């Protein structure tokens, strides 16, 4: 059968003229098989839970770098925006492994205190005066001379007894003690047994710190100890005493450098102006390694949800943007040492490979678990002007993007996004859907059972598609995303971008 020429011409034109929609571009590069390939590898037992500093994490880093390479994503050349760039896909971090003090003796008025941890250490052998200053807040120091003495405080403040509030005050108390010339601060911590066990485990074991942090601490030279004191039973005895004596001996802490990397790549934007604005797509790739065995005998904490899923979010984005670049440029960053206290992202923000003021948005992905496959939970969704783009992207794939359903968990402040937020960069975290932080979320969160074969890949496909489309819409939007009016970080953002 022969078609009239006009019809063929019309058909040809319609094929040529039909530009792919953003949604179609997303659907072209992502498949369930590819997703499974990434997650099954990253969460495999052979990577032993991707513990920071281990050889297995280096294998994970190599996988990320070479997967970026296979997509055509490039390392950041030093010529781009006159930044420092990277020679390769790797940014080497300077971290220290700190083994706890071997000798720690503390006695107040001759009574030795047993339930203690050194939050901050400093080699010292002190015998002398100690002063009890209540909560250790500014007004508590009035009329008290603590110079060259040990300061004793109780945790919290006059109206602050909740856990987050108590720990939020720690830095302020430390600074006040230092400003008043004290040599050490001893805080009696009102906390339950569970929290205390966690603190003991964390501070009495080996820990990893940024080498730069370690240096500042040594310069500060102020030791900070915590004593377990549920309901402040022990501090009551100090209320009536003006003078106390203390003996504090602390020595034998060892520090050795450990090597690990953030993995970074970029794709330049297509718009001559907007390409100077970058969207960061980020996720941490470390997890917690090997730990106590669960009831099945499994002791490898695979971290499929946390955070092989987040890594795959960024990898699928990288593949898509490498094939279909957006108007704004894209920076893909995989952080290490998130589980050690957001160290990879902190190091990055202290040592950015591109100027931070050109980074207009950080679209982070981190995950605990999920219990609602009809939604996506975006931590900080309504805090940036990109929320409409994220919501409409999720809707295109049959999901609903919703704000954090568990504000009590303080999740915004517990992942790498907060480090960028503190620098002024609008930075939400894209997470698997949860309607509450319990059930199937806590069942897998930081557990050995967080394995690749316990995931719903039909849901994940829609989850990743939504992220890709949201990223594309944000990166192509003529309007640059910002913090919403009145947000805690709005002013910092304005200062960073100079507007
Ligand atoms: Zn995580």
Short mmCIF file of C-alpha atoms and ligand atoms in Angstrom, two decimals:
data_model
loop_
_atom_site.label_atom_id
_atom_site.label_comp_id
_atom_site.label_asym_id
_atom_site.label_seq_id
_atom_site.Cartn_x
_atom_site.Cartn_y
_atom_site.Cartn_z
CA UNK A 1 0.00 0.00 0.00
CA UNK A 2 1.25 3.39 -0.94
CA UNK A 3 0.85 6.47 1.23
CA UNK A 4 0.40 9.87 -0.37
CA UNK A 5 3.60 11.90 -0.20
CA UNK A 6 1.98 14.61 1.88
CA UNK A 7 1.03 12.08 4.56
CA UNK A 8 4.57 10.70 4.75
CA UNK A 9 6.02 14.17 4.98
CA UNK A 10 3.58 15.04 7.75
CA UNK A 11 4.43 11.85 9.63
CA UNK A 12 8.17 12.49 9.31
CA UNK A 13 7.79 16.07 10.54
CA UNK A 14 5.75 15.03 13.52
CA UNK A 15 8.43 12.50 14.52
CA UNK A 16 11.18 15.07 14.15
CA UNK A 17 9.24 17.80 15.87
CA UNK A 18 8.08 15.67 18.75
CA UNK A 19 10.55 16.66 21.40
CA UNK A 20 10.84 14.20 24.24
CA UNK A 21 9.10 15.39 27.36
CA UNK A 22 11.05 15.54 30.62
CA UNK A 23 9.06 12.54 31.83
CA UNK A 24 9.99 10.54 28.75
CA UNK A 25 13.64 11.40 29.24
CA UNK A 26 13.41 10.01 32.75
CA UNK A 27 11.77 6.81 31.57
CA UNK A 28 14.39 6.23 28.88
CA UNK A 29 17.39 5.81 31.16
CA UNK A 30 15.99 4.08 34.23
CA UNK A 31 15.01 0.44 34.56
CA UNK A 32 14.27 -1.85 37.45
CA UNK A 33 17.13 -4.15 36.42
CA UNK A 34 19.70 -1.36 36.61
CA UNK A 35 18.41 -0.29 40.02
CA UNK A 36 18.68 -3.84 41.31
CA UNK A 37 22.20 -4.11 39.90
CA UNK A 38 23.38 -1.11 41.93
CA UNK A 39 21.61 -2.00 45.17
CA UNK A 40 22.44 -5.72 45.21
CA UNK A 41 26.11 -4.92 44.70
CA UNK A 42 26.35 -2.06 47.21
CA UNK A 43 24.46 -3.94 49.92
CA UNK A 44 26.24 -7.26 49.32
CA UNK A 45 27.93 -8.98 52.27
CA UNK A 46 31.29 -8.75 50.50
CA UNK A 47 31.31 -4.99 51.14
CA UNK A 48 30.94 -5.77 54.87
CA UNK A 49 28.62 -2.89 55.61
CA UNK A 50 30.79 -0.17 53.98
CA UNK A 51 32.46 0.95 57.19
CA UNK A 52 34.47 4.17 56.78
CA UNK A 53 38.17 3.54 56.30
CA UNK A 54 37.90 -0.16 55.40
CA UNK A 55 39.19 -1.70 52.14
CA UNK A 56 35.58 -2.64 51.32
CA UNK A 57 34.51 1.01 51.31
CA UNK A 58 37.26 1.67 48.80
CA UNK A 59 35.67 -0.97 46.58
CA UNK A 60 32.37 0.87 46.92
CA UNK A 61 34.09 4.17 46.06
CA UNK A 62 35.68 2.59 43.01
CA UNK A 63 32.30 1.26 41.91
CA UNK A 64 30.81 4.75 42.16
CA UNK A 65 33.67 6.48 40.36
CA UNK A 66 33.74 3.96 37.55
CA UNK A 67 29.99 3.89 37.17
CA UNK A 68 30.12 7.68 36.76
CA UNK A 69 32.89 7.15 34.21
CA UNK A 70 30.73 4.67 32.30
CA UNK A 71 27.96 7.28 32.07
CA UNK A 72 30.32 9.90 30.69
CA UNK A 73 30.19 11.97 33.87
CA UNK A 74 33.52 13.82 34.27
CA UNK A 75 35.71 14.69 37.26
CA UNK A 76 35.57 18.41 38.13
CA UNK A 77 38.43 20.06 36.23
CA UNK A 78 40.22 22.86 38.11
CA UNK A 79 39.27 25.23 35.28
CA UNK A 80 35.54 25.04 36.11
CA UNK A 81 34.46 28.27 37.86
CA UNK A 82 38.08 28.60 38.97
CA UNK A 83 37.43 26.07 41.73
CA UNK A 84 40.04 23.71 43.14
CA UNK A 85 38.56 20.78 41.20
CA UNK A 86 39.72 17.19 41.58
CA UNK A 87 42.41 15.31 39.69
CA UNK A 88 40.18 12.26 39.57
CA UNK A 89 36.72 11.35 40.81
CA UNK A 90 38.07 11.20 44.36
CA UNK A 91 38.38 13.81 47.08
CA UNK A 92 40.77 12.52 49.73
CA UNK A 93 39.63 13.26 53.27
CA UNK A 94 41.82 13.85 56.27
CA UNK A 95 40.28 11.90 59.11
CA UNK A 96 41.69 10.62 62.37
CA UNK A 97 40.93 7.39 64.17
CA UNK A 98 40.95 8.18 67.88
CA UNK A 99 41.38 5.42 70.42
CA UNK A 100 39.97 6.40 73.81
CA UNK A 101 42.10 7.55 76.74
CA UNK A 102 43.67 4.60 78.52
CA UNK A 103 43.82 6.27 81.93
CA UNK A 104 40.93 8.36 83.08
CA UNK A 105 40.60 9.11 86.78
CA UNK A 106 38.19 11.62 88.22
CA UNK A 107 37.48 12.31 91.87
CA UNK A 108 35.49 15.14 93.42
CA UNK A 109 36.05 15.83 97.12
CA UNK A 110 37.86 12.52 97.28
CA UNK A 111 35.02 10.46 95.83
CA UNK A 112 35.97 8.67 92.66
CA UNK A 113 33.39 8.84 89.90
CA UNK A 114 32.90 5.66 87.90
CA UNK A 115 30.14 6.31 85.35
CA UNK A 116 31.99 8.77 83.18
CA UNK A 117 33.06 9.36 79.60
CA UNK A 118 35.46 11.86 78.09
CA UNK A 119 33.53 13.75 75.43
CA UNK A 120 36.57 15.85 74.66
CA UNK A 121 39.98 14.87 75.81
CA UNK A 122 43.16 16.65 76.70
CA UNK A 123 46.23 15.16 78.27
CA UNK A 124 46.17 16.41 81.86
CA UNK A 125 47.00 15.63 85.46
CA UNK A 126 45.11 18.10 87.61
CA UNK A 127 44.68 18.34 91.34
CA UNK A 128 43.07 21.50 92.61
CA UNK A 129 39.94 23.54 92.97
CA UNK A 130 36.61 22.90 91.25
CA UNK A 131 33.63 25.24 91.16
CA UNK A 132 30.01 24.21 90.79
CA UNK A 133 28.20 26.72 88.55
CA UNK A 134 24.68 25.28 88.24
CA UNK A 135 23.73 24.86 84.58
CA UNK A 136 26.90 26.58 83.44
CA UNK A 137 25.05 29.22 81.43
CA UNK A 138 26.15 32.84 81.20
CA UNK A 139 24.40 34.14 84.33
CA UNK A 140 25.69 31.20 86.37
CA UNK A 141 29.24 32.53 86.15
CA UNK A 142 28.42 35.89 87.76
CA UNK A 143 30.72 36.57 90.69
CA UNK A 144 32.55 33.26 90.31
CA UNK A 145 36.23 32.84 89.63
CA UNK A 146 36.87 29.65 87.70
CA UNK A 147 40.18 30.59 86.16
CA UNK A 148 42.58 27.60 86.00
CA UNK A 149 39.94 25.55 87.83
CA UNK A 150 37.57 22.76 86.88
CA UNK A 151 33.99 23.78 86.28
CA UNK A 152 31.19 21.44 87.36
CA UNK A 153 27.76 21.85 85.79
CA UNK A 154 24.47 20.01 85.55
CA UNK A 155 22.92 19.26 82.17
CA UNK A 156 20.11 21.28 80.59
CA UNK A 157 18.89 24.74 81.56
CA UNK A 158 16.21 26.31 83.76
CA UNK A 159 13.49 25.29 81.27
CA UNK A 160 15.39 22.75 79.23
CA UNK A 161 15.22 19.10 80.19
CA UNK A 162 14.50 17.36 76.88
CA UNK A 163 17.33 15.40 75.30
CA UNK A 164 17.76 17.51 72.16
CA UNK A 165 17.72 20.71 74.22
CA UNK A 166 20.32 19.31 76.62
CA UNK A 167 22.73 18.37 73.82
CA UNK A 168 22.12 21.62 71.95
CA UNK A 169 23.52 23.51 74.96
CA UNK A 170 26.77 21.58 75.08
CA UNK A 171 28.76 23.81 72.73
CA UNK A 172 27.57 26.97 74.49
CA UNK A 173 28.55 25.57 77.89
CA UNK A 174 31.95 24.59 76.57
CA UNK A 175 32.56 28.05 75.14
CA UNK A 176 31.50 29.74 78.38
CA UNK A 177 33.78 27.55 80.48
CA UNK A 178 36.65 28.31 78.15
CA UNK A 179 35.92 32.05 78.06
CA UNK A 180 35.96 32.07 81.85
CA UNK A 181 39.39 30.42 81.91
CA UNK A 182 38.48 26.94 83.17
CA UNK A 183 40.75 23.99 82.38
CA UNK A 184 38.01 21.38 82.12
CA UNK A 185 34.25 21.06 82.31
CA UNK A 186 32.45 18.20 84.00
CA UNK A 187 28.79 17.92 83.17
CA UNK A 188 26.43 15.76 85.23
CA UNK A 189 24.08 14.36 82.64
CA UNK A 190 20.47 13.65 83.51
CA UNK A 191 19.65 10.85 81.12
CA UNK A 192 18.14 7.36 81.19
CA UNK A 193 20.18 4.13 81.13
CA UNK A 194 19.56 3.52 77.41
CA UNK A 195 20.94 6.87 76.30
CA UNK A 196 23.84 6.53 78.71
CA UNK A 197 24.77 3.13 77.26
CA UNK A 198 24.75 4.67 73.80
CA UNK A 199 27.01 7.51 74.97
CA UNK A 200 29.40 5.10 76.69
CA UNK A 201 29.55 2.93 73.58
CA UNK A 202 30.25 5.93 71.38
CA UNK A 203 32.84 7.71 73.49
CA UNK A 204 34.60 4.76 75.11
CA UNK A 205 35.18 3.04 71.78
CA UNK A 206 37.32 4.02 68.82
CA UNK A 207 35.92 6.95 66.95
CA UNK A 208 36.60 8.86 63.78
CA UNK A 209 36.99 12.62 63.60
CA UNK A 210 37.95 15.19 61.03
CA UNK A 211 41.66 15.89 61.40
CA UNK A 212 40.84 19.62 61.34
CA UNK A 213 38.43 19.20 64.28
CA UNK A 214 41.06 17.36 66.24
CA UNK A 215 43.51 20.18 65.68
CA UNK A 216 41.11 22.90 66.86
CA UNK A 217 40.31 20.86 69.93
CA UNK A 218 43.96 20.58 70.85
CA UNK A 219 44.32 24.31 70.42
CA UNK A 220 41.30 24.88 72.63
CA UNK A 221 42.73 22.58 75.26
CA UNK A 222 39.52 22.15 77.21
CA UNK A 223 38.53 18.69 78.38
CA UNK A 224 34.81 17.90 78.62
CA UNK A 225 33.55 14.99 80.69
CA UNK A 226 30.09 13.57 81.19
CA UNK A 227 28.99 11.86 84.38
CA UNK A 228 25.79 9.81 84.38
CA UNK A 229 23.44 11.44 86.88
CA UNK A 230 19.84 10.45 86.29
CA UNK A 231 17.44 12.99 87.87
CA UNK A 232 20.43 15.04 89.04
CA UNK A 233 20.72 13.13 92.32
CA UNK A 234 24.47 13.74 92.61
CA UNK A 235 24.53 17.43 91.75
CA UNK A 236 22.14 18.21 94.62
CA UNK A 237 25.07 17.68 96.98
CA UNK A 238 27.02 20.48 95.29
CA UNK A 239 24.32 23.16 95.61
CA UNK A 240 25.39 24.24 99.09
CA UNK A 241 29.15 23.96 98.58
CA UNK A 242 31.26 26.91 97.59
CA UNK A 243 34.50 25.08 97.24
CA UNK A 244 35.18 21.63 95.91
CA UNK A 245 38.36 19.81 95.18
CA UNK A 246 38.94 17.73 92.10
CA UNK A 247 41.48 15.33 90.76
CA UNK A 248 41.44 14.66 87.04
CA UNK A 249 43.95 12.51 85.24
CA UNK A 250 43.59 11.81 81.57
CA UNK A 251 46.21 10.28 79.32
CA UNK A 252 46.99 7.66 76.71
CA UNK A 253 44.73 8.77 73.88
CA UNK A 254 46.04 7.73 70.49
CA UNK A 255 45.29 9.20 67.12
CA UNK A 256 46.16 7.77 63.74
CA UNK A 257 45.22 9.08 60.30
CA UNK A 258 42.79 7.13 58.13
CA UNK A 259 42.30 7.55 54.45
CA UNK A 260 38.96 7.67 52.72
CA UNK A 261 37.25 9.53 49.90
CA UNK A 262 34.23 11.43 48.75
CA UNK A 263 33.40 10.57 45.15
CA UNK A 264 32.56 13.49 42.87
CA UNK A 265 31.62 14.04 39.23
CA UNK A 266 29.88 16.67 37.11
CA UNK A 267 27.93 17.35 33.93
CA UNK A 268 27.98 20.85 32.53
CA UNK A 269 24.65 22.60 31.94
CA UNK A 270 23.38 23.55 28.47
CA UNK A 271 22.28 27.12 29.15
CA UNK A 272 25.09 29.68 28.69
CA UNK A 273 24.02 31.56 31.84
CA UNK A 274 22.35 28.96 34.03
CA UNK A 275 25.26 26.54 33.64
CA UNK A 276 27.09 28.60 36.27
CA UNK A 277 24.44 27.50 38.74
CA UNK A 278 24.91 23.95 40.01
CA UNK A 279 22.46 21.52 41.52
CA UNK A 280 24.21 19.11 43.87
CA UNK A 281 22.82 15.57 43.85
CA UNK A 282 24.22 13.86 46.92
CA UNK A 283 24.05 10.77 49.11
CA UNK A 284 26.36 9.12 51.62
CA UNK A 285 27.79 5.75 50.66
CA UNK A 286 29.21 4.58 53.98
CA UNK A 287 27.27 2.53 56.52
CA UNK A 288 27.99 1.08 59.95
CA UNK A 289 30.00 -2.01 59.03
CA UNK A 290 30.05 -5.14 61.17
CA UNK A 291 28.27 -5.12 64.54
CA UNK A 292 26.44 -7.30 67.04
CA UNK A 293 24.73 -10.33 65.45
CA UNK A 294 20.94 -10.35 65.24
CA UNK A 295 18.77 -13.38 66.11
CA UNK A 296 19.60 -15.00 62.73
CA UNK A 297 23.34 -14.70 63.42
CA UNK A 298 23.82 -12.00 60.79
CA UNK A 299 26.39 -9.41 61.84
CA UNK A 300 26.87 -7.49 58.59
CA UNK A 301 24.99 -4.22 58.52
CA UNK A 302 24.39 -4.08 54.76
CA UNK A 303 22.67 -0.71 54.64
CA UNK A 304 20.44 -1.40 51.63
CA UNK A 305 17.96 1.30 52.57
CA UNK A 306 20.63 3.34 54.36
CA UNK A 307 22.00 4.21 51.99
CA UNK A 308 22.39 1.99 48.89
CA UNK A 309 19.01 3.43 47.94
CA UNK A 310 20.29 7.01 48.27
CA UNK A 311 23.42 6.16 46.27
CA UNK A 312 21.26 4.66 43.54
CA UNK A 313 19.12 7.79 43.53
CA UNK A 314 22.20 9.82 42.63
CA UNK A 315 23.64 7.23 40.22
CA UNK A 316 20.41 7.05 38.23
CA UNK A 317 20.31 10.85 38.16
CA UNK A 318 23.90 10.96 36.90
CA UNK A 319 23.14 8.49 34.11
CA UNK A 320 20.09 10.50 33.09
CA UNK A 321 21.73 13.93 33.11
CA UNK A 322 24.83 12.64 31.31
CA UNK A 323 22.49 11.56 28.51
CA UNK A 324 20.15 14.54 28.69
CA UNK A 325 22.00 17.49 30.28
CA UNK A 326 19.86 20.10 32.01
CA UNK A 327 20.15 23.88 31.74
CA UNK A 328 21.86 24.13 35.13
CA UNK A 329 25.02 22.12 35.72
CA UNK A 330 25.00 19.02 37.88
CA UNK A 331 27.45 18.04 40.62
CA UNK A 332 27.18 14.47 41.90
CA UNK A 333 28.71 13.90 45.33
CA UNK A 334 28.89 10.65 47.30
CA UNK A 335 29.93 11.28 50.89
CA UNK A 336 31.84 8.97 53.15
CA UNK A 337 31.76 8.97 56.98
CA UNK A 338 28.18 10.24 57.30
CA UNK A 339 27.54 7.65 59.98
CA UNK A 340 30.54 9.01 61.93
CA UNK A 341 28.95 12.43 62.30
CA UNK A 342 28.42 13.83 58.77
CA UNK A 343 32.20 14.01 58.35
CA UNK A 344 32.31 13.59 54.56
CA UNK A 345 29.93 16.47 53.96
CA UNK A 346 31.58 18.64 56.62
CA UNK A 347 34.94 18.06 54.96
CA UNK A 348 33.41 18.84 51.59
CA UNK A 349 31.89 22.14 52.71
CA UNK A 350 35.21 23.11 54.32
CA UNK A 351 37.03 22.12 51.10
CA UNK A 352 34.57 22.56 48.22
CA UNK A 353 35.86 21.66 44.74
CA UNK A 354 33.67 24.44 43.29
CA UNK A 355 32.69 27.77 44.88
CA UNK A 356 29.76 27.22 47.26
CA UNK A 357 28.02 30.37 46.06
CA UNK A 358 27.50 28.69 42.67
CA UNK A 359 25.76 25.73 44.31
CA UNK A 360 22.13 26.85 44.28
CA UNK A 361 20.53 23.66 45.58
CA UNK A 362 21.55 20.44 47.27
CA UNK A 363 19.15 17.58 46.54
CA UNK A 364 20.31 15.00 49.05
CA UNK A 365 19.02 11.45 49.46
CA UNK A 366 19.27 9.46 52.67
CA UNK A 367 17.05 6.70 53.98
CA UNK A 368 16.08 4.90 57.15
CA UNK A 369 13.24 2.78 55.80
CA UNK A 370 9.66 3.00 54.56
CA UNK A 371 6.17 1.99 55.56
CA UNK A 372 4.09 3.89 53.02
CA UNK A 373 4.61 3.09 49.32
CA UNK A 374 2.11 5.71 48.20
CA UNK A 375 4.39 8.54 49.20
CA UNK A 376 7.86 10.01 49.19
CA UNK A 377 9.05 11.70 52.35
CA UNK A 378 11.06 14.82 51.66
CA UNK A 379 12.74 16.13 54.77
CA UNK A 380 12.47 19.89 54.45
CA UNK A 381 10.03 19.76 51.50
CA UNK A 382 8.18 22.98 52.32
CA UNK A 383 11.35 24.82 53.30
CA UNK A 384 12.48 25.53 49.74
CA UNK A 385 10.74 27.04 46.72
CA UNK A 386 11.42 23.84 44.76
CA UNK A 387 8.62 22.05 46.60
CA UNK A 388 6.13 22.43 43.72
CA UNK A 389 8.58 20.84 41.28
CA UNK A 390 9.13 17.93 43.64
CA UNK A 391 5.41 17.44 44.29
CA UNK A 392 4.46 17.51 40.62
CA UNK A 393 7.29 15.10 39.72
CA UNK A 394 6.11 12.57 42.30
CA UNK A 395 2.53 12.97 41.09
CA UNK A 396 3.61 12.14 37.52
CA UNK A 397 4.62 8.70 38.76
CA UNK A 398 1.61 8.12 40.98
CA UNK A 399 3.26 9.08 44.28
CA UNK A 400 2.67 11.90 46.74
CA UNK A 401 5.64 13.92 47.97
CA UNK A 402 5.06 14.82 51.60
CA UNK A 403 6.93 16.60 54.33
CA UNK A 404 8.62 14.75 57.14
CA UNK A 405 6.06 12.71 59.11
CA UNK A 406 8.31 12.39 62.16
CA UNK A 407 9.46 15.90 63.14
CA UNK A 408 10.32 14.56 66.62
CA UNK A 409 13.20 12.65 65.01
CA UNK A 410 14.88 15.88 63.94
CA UNK A 411 15.85 14.22 60.67
CA UNK A 412 16.69 17.46 58.87
CA UNK A 413 19.62 17.93 61.23
CA UNK A 414 20.77 14.31 61.08
CA UNK A 415 21.91 13.94 57.50
CA UNK A 416 24.42 15.57 55.14
CA UNK A 417 21.84 18.06 53.88
CA UNK A 418 22.12 20.08 57.11
CA UNK A 419 25.80 20.81 56.48
CA UNK A 420 24.85 22.51 53.21
CA UNK A 421 21.87 24.23 54.84
CA UNK A 422 24.19 25.70 57.47
CA UNK A 423 26.28 27.11 54.62
CA UNK A 424 23.10 28.73 53.23
CA UNK A 425 22.37 26.29 50.38
CA UNK A 426 18.73 25.13 50.17
CA UNK A 427 19.05 21.42 50.94
CA UNK A 428 16.23 18.96 51.57
CA UNK A 429 16.63 15.18 51.83
CA UNK A 430 14.65 12.89 49.53
CA UNK A 431 13.64 9.73 51.39
CA UNK A 432 11.55 6.59 51.10
CA UNK A 433 7.96 7.13 52.27
CA UNK A 434 7.12 6.83 55.92
CA UNK A 435 3.97 7.84 57.77
CA UNK A 436 5.59 7.39 61.18
CA UNK A 437 9.06 6.45 62.44
CA UNK A 438 8.16 2.94 63.60
CA UNK A 439 7.17 -0.50 62.28
CA UNK A 440 8.98 -1.31 59.06
CA UNK A 441 11.17 1.78 59.45
CA UNK A 442 12.70 0.91 62.81
CA UNK A 443 12.69 -2.81 61.94
CA UNK A 444 15.44 -2.15 59.37
CA UNK A 445 16.99 1.15 60.47
CA UNK A 446 20.64 0.45 61.33
CA UNK A 447 19.92 -3.28 61.58
CA UNK A 448 21.77 -6.25 60.06
CA UNK A 449 18.54 -7.21 58.27
CA UNK A 450 18.60 -4.12 56.01
CA UNK A 451 19.29 -6.26 52.93
CA UNK A 452 18.75 -5.79 49.20
CA UNK A 453 16.20 -8.63 48.91
CA UNK A 454 13.81 -7.02 51.41
CA UNK A 455 13.04 -4.07 49.13
CA UNK A 456 10.00 -3.42 46.95
CA UNK A 457 11.56 -2.63 43.56
CA UNK A 458 8.28 -1.64 41.92
CA UNK A 459 7.97 1.13 44.46
CA UNK A 460 11.65 1.99 44.14
CA UNK A 461 11.35 2.44 40.38
CA UNK A 462 8.65 5.10 40.91
CA UNK A 463 10.67 6.60 43.77
CA UNK A 464 13.79 7.03 41.59
CA UNK A 465 11.76 8.23 38.61
CA UNK A 466 10.24 10.92 40.82
CA UNK A 467 13.67 12.04 42.01
CA UNK A 468 14.98 12.22 38.45
CA UNK A 469 12.04 14.21 37.21
CA UNK A 470 12.11 16.53 40.24
CA UNK A 471 15.83 17.14 39.70
CA UNK A 472 15.28 17.86 36.02
CA UNK A 473 12.43 20.27 36.71
CA UNK A 474 14.49 22.15 39.31
CA UNK A 475 17.57 22.22 37.07
CA UNK A 476 15.59 23.55 34.10
CA UNK A 477 13.34 25.97 35.99
CA UNK A 478 13.98 29.58 34.95
CA UNK A 479 13.61 30.47 38.64
CA UNK A 480 16.52 29.63 40.92
CA UNK A 481 15.33 27.72 44.01
CA UNK A 482 15.67 29.48 47.37
CA UNK A 483 14.77 29.01 51.00
CA UNK A 484 11.15 29.89 51.67
CA UNK A 485 10.47 33.21 53.38
CA UNK A 486 11.23 33.21 57.06
CA UNK A 487 13.18 29.96 57.04
CA UNK A 488 15.88 29.57 59.66
CA UNK A 489 18.54 29.54 56.90
CA UNK A 490 17.08 32.28 54.69
CA UNK A 491 19.50 34.96 55.91
CA UNK A 492 22.52 32.65 55.60
CA UNK A 493 21.41 31.89 52.04
CA UNK A 494 21.15 35.55 51.16
CA UNK A 495 24.60 36.19 52.60
CA UNK A 496 26.08 33.31 50.57
CA UNK A 497 24.53 34.32 47.27
CA UNK A 498 24.86 38.05 47.87
CA UNK A 499 21.19 38.92 47.35
ZN1 LIG B 1 21.90 7.38 56.14
#
